Short mmCIF file of C-alpha atoms and ligand atoms in Angstrom, two decimals:
data_model
loop_
_atom_site.label_atom_id
_atom_site.label_comp_id
_atom_site.label_asym_id
_atom_site.label_seq_id
_atom_site.Cartn_x
_atom_site.Cartn_y
_atom_site.Cartn_z
CA MET V 1 -6.66 60.33 -129.76
CA PRO V 2 -8.48 60.59 -133.11
CA ALA V 3 -11.06 63.26 -133.99
CA ARG V 4 -13.90 60.90 -133.11
CA CYS V 5 -12.81 58.71 -130.25
CA LYS V 6 -14.12 55.14 -130.57
CA THR V 7 -15.38 54.32 -127.11
CA ALA V 8 -16.33 50.99 -125.57
CA ILE V 9 -18.45 51.16 -122.43
CA LEU V 10 -18.27 48.25 -119.98
CA ILE V 11 -21.14 47.71 -117.58
CA SER V 12 -22.57 45.19 -115.14
CA GLY V 13 -25.85 46.75 -114.09
CA ALA V 14 -28.38 49.54 -114.38
CA GLY V 15 -26.28 51.64 -116.72
CA THR V 16 -27.42 55.10 -115.68
CA ASN V 17 -23.91 56.39 -116.41
CA LEU V 18 -24.05 54.64 -119.78
CA GLN V 19 -27.35 56.45 -120.42
CA ALA V 20 -25.69 59.78 -119.66
CA PHE V 21 -23.01 58.99 -122.25
CA ILE V 22 -25.65 57.93 -124.79
CA ASP V 23 -27.67 61.12 -124.25
CA GLN V 24 -24.67 63.42 -124.43
CA ALA V 25 -22.80 61.62 -127.23
CA ASN V 26 -25.84 61.66 -129.50
CA ASP V 27 -25.57 65.28 -130.49
CA GLY V 28 -21.81 65.04 -131.05
CA ARG V 29 -21.01 67.25 -128.04
CA LEU V 30 -18.56 64.78 -126.51
CA GLY V 31 -16.56 63.86 -129.58
CA LEU V 32 -17.01 60.22 -128.57
CA ASP V 33 -18.54 57.47 -130.69
CA ILE V 34 -19.90 54.70 -128.50
CA THR V 35 -19.12 51.74 -130.71
CA VAL V 36 -19.97 48.87 -128.33
CA VAL V 37 -21.41 48.22 -124.89
CA PHE V 38 -19.97 45.17 -123.17
CA SER V 39 -21.46 43.46 -120.13
CA ASN V 40 -20.31 40.56 -118.00
CA LYS V 41 -23.95 40.02 -117.00
CA PRO V 42 -26.60 39.08 -119.56
CA ASP V 43 -29.43 40.66 -117.53
CA ALA V 44 -27.73 44.04 -117.05
CA TYR V 45 -30.35 46.69 -117.80
CA GLY V 46 -27.67 48.78 -119.47
CA LEU V 47 -27.71 46.30 -122.38
CA ILE V 48 -31.34 47.26 -123.04
CA ARG V 49 -30.40 50.93 -122.97
CA ALA V 50 -27.72 50.23 -125.59
CA VAL V 51 -30.08 48.28 -127.83
CA LYS V 52 -32.67 51.09 -127.62
CA ALA V 53 -29.97 53.52 -128.69
CA GLY V 54 -28.93 51.31 -131.60
CA ILE V 55 -25.50 50.57 -130.14
CA PRO V 56 -23.99 47.08 -130.68
CA THR V 57 -23.74 44.98 -127.52
CA ALA V 58 -21.58 42.08 -126.42
CA CYS V 59 -21.84 39.91 -123.34
CA THR V 60 -19.49 37.26 -122.00
CA GLU V 61 -19.94 35.64 -118.61
CA PRO V 62 -16.92 34.98 -116.41
CA ASP V 63 -18.14 31.64 -115.07
CA LYS V 64 -17.44 30.10 -118.47
CA PHE V 65 -13.70 30.70 -117.95
CA ALA V 66 -11.13 28.98 -115.76
CA ASP V 67 -9.59 32.14 -114.33
CA ARG V 68 -9.52 35.91 -114.46
CA GLU V 69 -6.83 36.04 -117.15
CA SER V 70 -8.73 33.83 -119.58
CA PHE V 71 -11.91 35.81 -119.07
CA ASP V 72 -10.06 39.08 -119.59
CA ASN V 73 -8.49 37.64 -122.76
CA ALA V 74 -12.00 36.90 -123.99
CA ILE V 75 -13.10 40.49 -123.27
CA ALA V 76 -10.01 41.79 -125.07
CA ALA V 77 -10.75 39.55 -128.08
CA GLU V 78 -14.33 40.81 -128.18
CA LEU V 79 -13.26 44.44 -127.86
CA ALA V 80 -10.57 44.02 -130.52
CA ARG V 81 -13.35 43.63 -133.08
CA TRP V 82 -14.31 47.23 -132.34
CA GLN V 83 -10.80 48.71 -132.12
CA PRO V 84 -11.71 51.06 -129.27
CA ASP V 85 -9.55 54.10 -128.50
CA LEU V 86 -11.02 54.37 -125.02
CA LEU V 87 -12.61 51.97 -122.52
CA VAL V 88 -15.12 53.46 -120.09
CA LEU V 89 -15.90 51.32 -117.04
CA ALA V 90 -19.38 52.37 -115.96
CA GLY V 91 -20.42 50.22 -113.05
CA PHE V 92 -18.34 47.32 -114.37
CA MET V 93 -18.08 45.14 -111.27
CA ARG V 94 -14.93 43.23 -112.15
CA ILE V 95 -11.32 43.66 -111.18
CA LEU V 96 -9.26 43.65 -114.37
CA SER V 97 -6.08 41.59 -114.61
CA THR V 98 -2.64 43.15 -114.91
CA GLY V 99 -2.31 41.97 -118.51
CA PHE V 100 -5.59 43.55 -119.56
CA VAL V 101 -4.77 46.85 -117.87
CA ALA V 102 -1.31 46.87 -119.50
CA ARG V 103 -2.81 46.18 -122.91
CA TYR V 104 -5.00 49.27 -122.64
CA ALA V 105 -2.66 51.36 -120.49
CA GLY V 106 -3.85 54.94 -120.22
CA LYS V 107 -7.00 54.15 -122.17
CA ILE V 108 -9.22 52.82 -119.39
CA LEU V 109 -11.36 55.13 -117.27
CA ASN V 110 -13.38 54.35 -114.17
CA ILE V 111 -15.73 56.29 -111.96
CA HIS V 112 -15.72 55.62 -108.25
CA PRO V 113 -18.43 56.98 -105.96
CA ALA V 114 -16.19 58.71 -103.43
CA LEU V 115 -13.61 61.48 -103.25
CA LEU V 116 -10.58 59.25 -103.79
CA PRO V 117 -8.23 58.55 -102.11
CA LEU V 118 -11.00 58.55 -99.49
CA HIS V 119 -13.19 55.46 -99.41
CA PRO V 120 -11.95 53.05 -102.05
CA GLY V 121 -14.00 49.84 -102.27
CA LEU V 122 -17.71 49.26 -101.71
CA ASN V 123 -20.54 50.85 -99.67
CA THR V 124 -19.00 54.28 -99.94
CA HIS V 125 -22.14 56.29 -99.18
CA GLN V 126 -22.82 54.58 -95.86
CA ARG V 127 -19.13 54.83 -94.97
CA VAL V 128 -19.16 58.56 -95.63
CA LEU V 129 -22.17 59.00 -93.33
CA ASP V 130 -20.61 56.78 -90.64
CA ALA V 131 -17.38 58.77 -90.79
CA GLY V 132 -19.28 62.07 -90.49
CA ASP V 133 -17.55 63.40 -93.60
CA GLU V 134 -18.40 66.95 -94.58
CA TRP V 135 -17.86 66.31 -98.30
CA HIS V 136 -18.64 63.43 -100.61
CA GLY V 137 -18.79 62.92 -104.35
CA SER V 138 -17.35 60.89 -107.16
CA THR V 139 -14.00 60.56 -108.93
CA VAL V 140 -13.15 59.84 -112.55
CA HIS V 141 -9.70 58.27 -112.79
CA PHE V 142 -7.44 56.28 -115.09
CA VAL V 143 -7.39 52.59 -114.28
CA THR V 144 -4.13 51.07 -113.11
CA ASP V 145 -3.31 47.79 -111.40
CA GLU V 146 -4.21 49.12 -107.99
CA LEU V 147 -7.94 49.10 -107.29
CA ASP V 148 -9.52 52.60 -107.14
CA ALA V 149 -6.06 54.15 -107.00
CA GLY V 150 -5.23 55.21 -110.56
CA PRO V 151 -4.41 58.85 -111.30
CA ARG V 152 -7.44 61.06 -110.82
CA ILE V 153 -8.85 63.35 -113.49
CA LEU V 154 -12.03 64.99 -112.25
CA GLN V 155 -14.02 64.99 -109.03
CA GLY V 156 -17.55 66.21 -108.46
CA ARG V 157 -18.26 67.01 -104.87
CA LEU V 158 -21.22 67.94 -102.70
CA ALA V 159 -21.78 68.87 -99.06
CA VAL V 160 -23.11 65.94 -97.03
CA ASP V 161 -26.34 66.45 -95.12
CA ALA V 162 -25.88 64.44 -91.93
CA ASN V 163 -29.63 63.71 -91.87
CA GLU V 164 -29.88 62.11 -95.29
CA SER V 165 -29.90 58.37 -95.86
CA ALA V 166 -27.23 56.48 -97.76
CA ASP V 167 -29.74 56.00 -100.60
CA GLU V 168 -30.49 59.72 -100.80
CA LEU V 169 -26.79 60.49 -100.80
CA ALA V 170 -26.18 57.85 -103.49
CA ALA V 171 -28.84 59.42 -105.71
CA ARG V 172 -27.27 62.86 -105.37
CA VAL V 173 -23.82 61.47 -106.14
CA GLN V 174 -25.12 59.60 -109.18
CA SER V 175 -26.61 62.73 -110.67
CA ILE V 176 -23.16 64.33 -110.37
CA GLU V 177 -21.60 61.28 -112.03
CA HIS V 178 -23.86 61.71 -115.03
CA GLN V 179 -22.30 65.13 -115.58
CA ILE V 180 -18.64 64.61 -114.72
CA TYR V 181 -18.04 61.22 -116.32
CA PRO V 182 -18.96 62.12 -119.92
CA GLN V 183 -17.13 65.41 -119.43
CA ALA V 184 -13.90 63.78 -118.25
CA ALA V 185 -14.08 61.10 -120.96
CA SER V 186 -14.48 63.76 -123.63
CA TRP V 187 -11.38 65.52 -122.27
CA VAL V 188 -9.44 62.27 -122.67
CA GLY V 189 -10.97 61.65 -126.08
CA SER V 190 -9.94 65.07 -127.31
CA GLY V 191 -6.40 64.70 -125.94
CA ARG V 192 -6.87 67.53 -123.45
CA VAL V 193 -6.25 65.01 -120.69
CA GLU V 194 -3.48 62.44 -121.06
CA PHE V 195 -2.04 59.55 -119.09
CA ARG V 196 1.75 59.86 -119.17
CA ASP V 197 4.34 58.20 -116.93
CA GLY V 198 1.56 56.84 -114.77
CA GLN V 199 0.11 60.28 -114.07
CA THR V 200 -2.60 62.64 -115.25
CA TRP V 201 -1.68 65.55 -117.48
CA ILE V 202 -4.22 68.26 -118.20
CA ASP V 203 -3.56 70.83 -120.93
CA GLY V 204 0.07 69.64 -121.05
CA GLU V 205 0.61 70.08 -117.30
CA LEU V 206 1.24 67.36 -114.76
CA CYS V 207 -1.69 67.30 -112.32
CA ALA V 208 -1.15 65.68 -108.97
CA GLU V 209 -4.60 66.86 -107.93
CA PRO V 210 -7.76 66.34 -110.00
CA GLU V 211 -10.00 69.07 -111.33
CA ILE V 212 -12.79 69.63 -108.82
CA LYS V 213 -16.36 70.69 -109.55
CA SER V 214 -18.65 71.59 -106.69
CA PHE V 215 -22.35 70.92 -106.99
C1 GRF Q 1 -21.88 54.22 -110.18
O1 GRF Q 1 -22.35 54.81 -109.02
C2 GRF Q 1 -20.38 54.23 -110.19
O2 GRF Q 1 -19.82 55.17 -109.34
C3 GRF Q 1 -20.00 52.87 -109.71
O3 GRF Q 1 -21.02 52.02 -110.13
C4 GRF Q 1 -22.23 52.76 -110.27
C5 GRF Q 1 -22.82 52.38 -111.59
O4 GRF Q 1 -24.14 52.83 -111.73
N1 GRF Q 1 -18.70 52.53 -110.23
P1 GRF Q 1 -24.87 52.73 -113.12
O5 GRF Q 1 -24.88 51.28 -113.55
O6 GRF Q 1 -24.13 53.59 -114.10
O7 GRF Q 1 -26.26 53.22 -112.87
#
């Protein structure tokens, strides 16, 4: 990765994770330059956050395309204008096609609100409470073809309070995300973390298990 890693952030909604990147990238701490924010939804509040921060935005809606592949080709064409080194999916509510993932292999990150491999998919906070889990949190991982199953990089975890609501738990997990996601992305941007042979390498060592931070 180059000294300043050109980073595209893909969103679909509120963009609180995007805001964390904006706040932390501003002072150069992360070594990431956010060059474009892309949304598949024109009313995503994250687009307003980007505009306020003076970051270029792009939006393309999937319903204008015949299938997933053509839409993903349109995203790739848009992103190509910005030549990103890294793609950060931050609440981007789309499954990416195999071709798109291959094109950016090892350069796409996602954050999933659960301690993967536990609870892939949606409604994770309620599922954690229903399962009576002791621990919950969020996982930053490389994106591969398999949904929420790419090699993990960093997890932030917290102890679940059985009396809290799913919304309260979600808020606590989100505040962890705002710390671990920019951190993990900066590790990838600096080359400290690499995707090699379909796995995560940290400081030149193969890591079957992610780094874990307790909050
Ligand atoms: C985050 O909780 C993330 O884990 C999930 O989508 C949510 C996005 O939230 N992938 P925001 O748009 O960054 O506020």
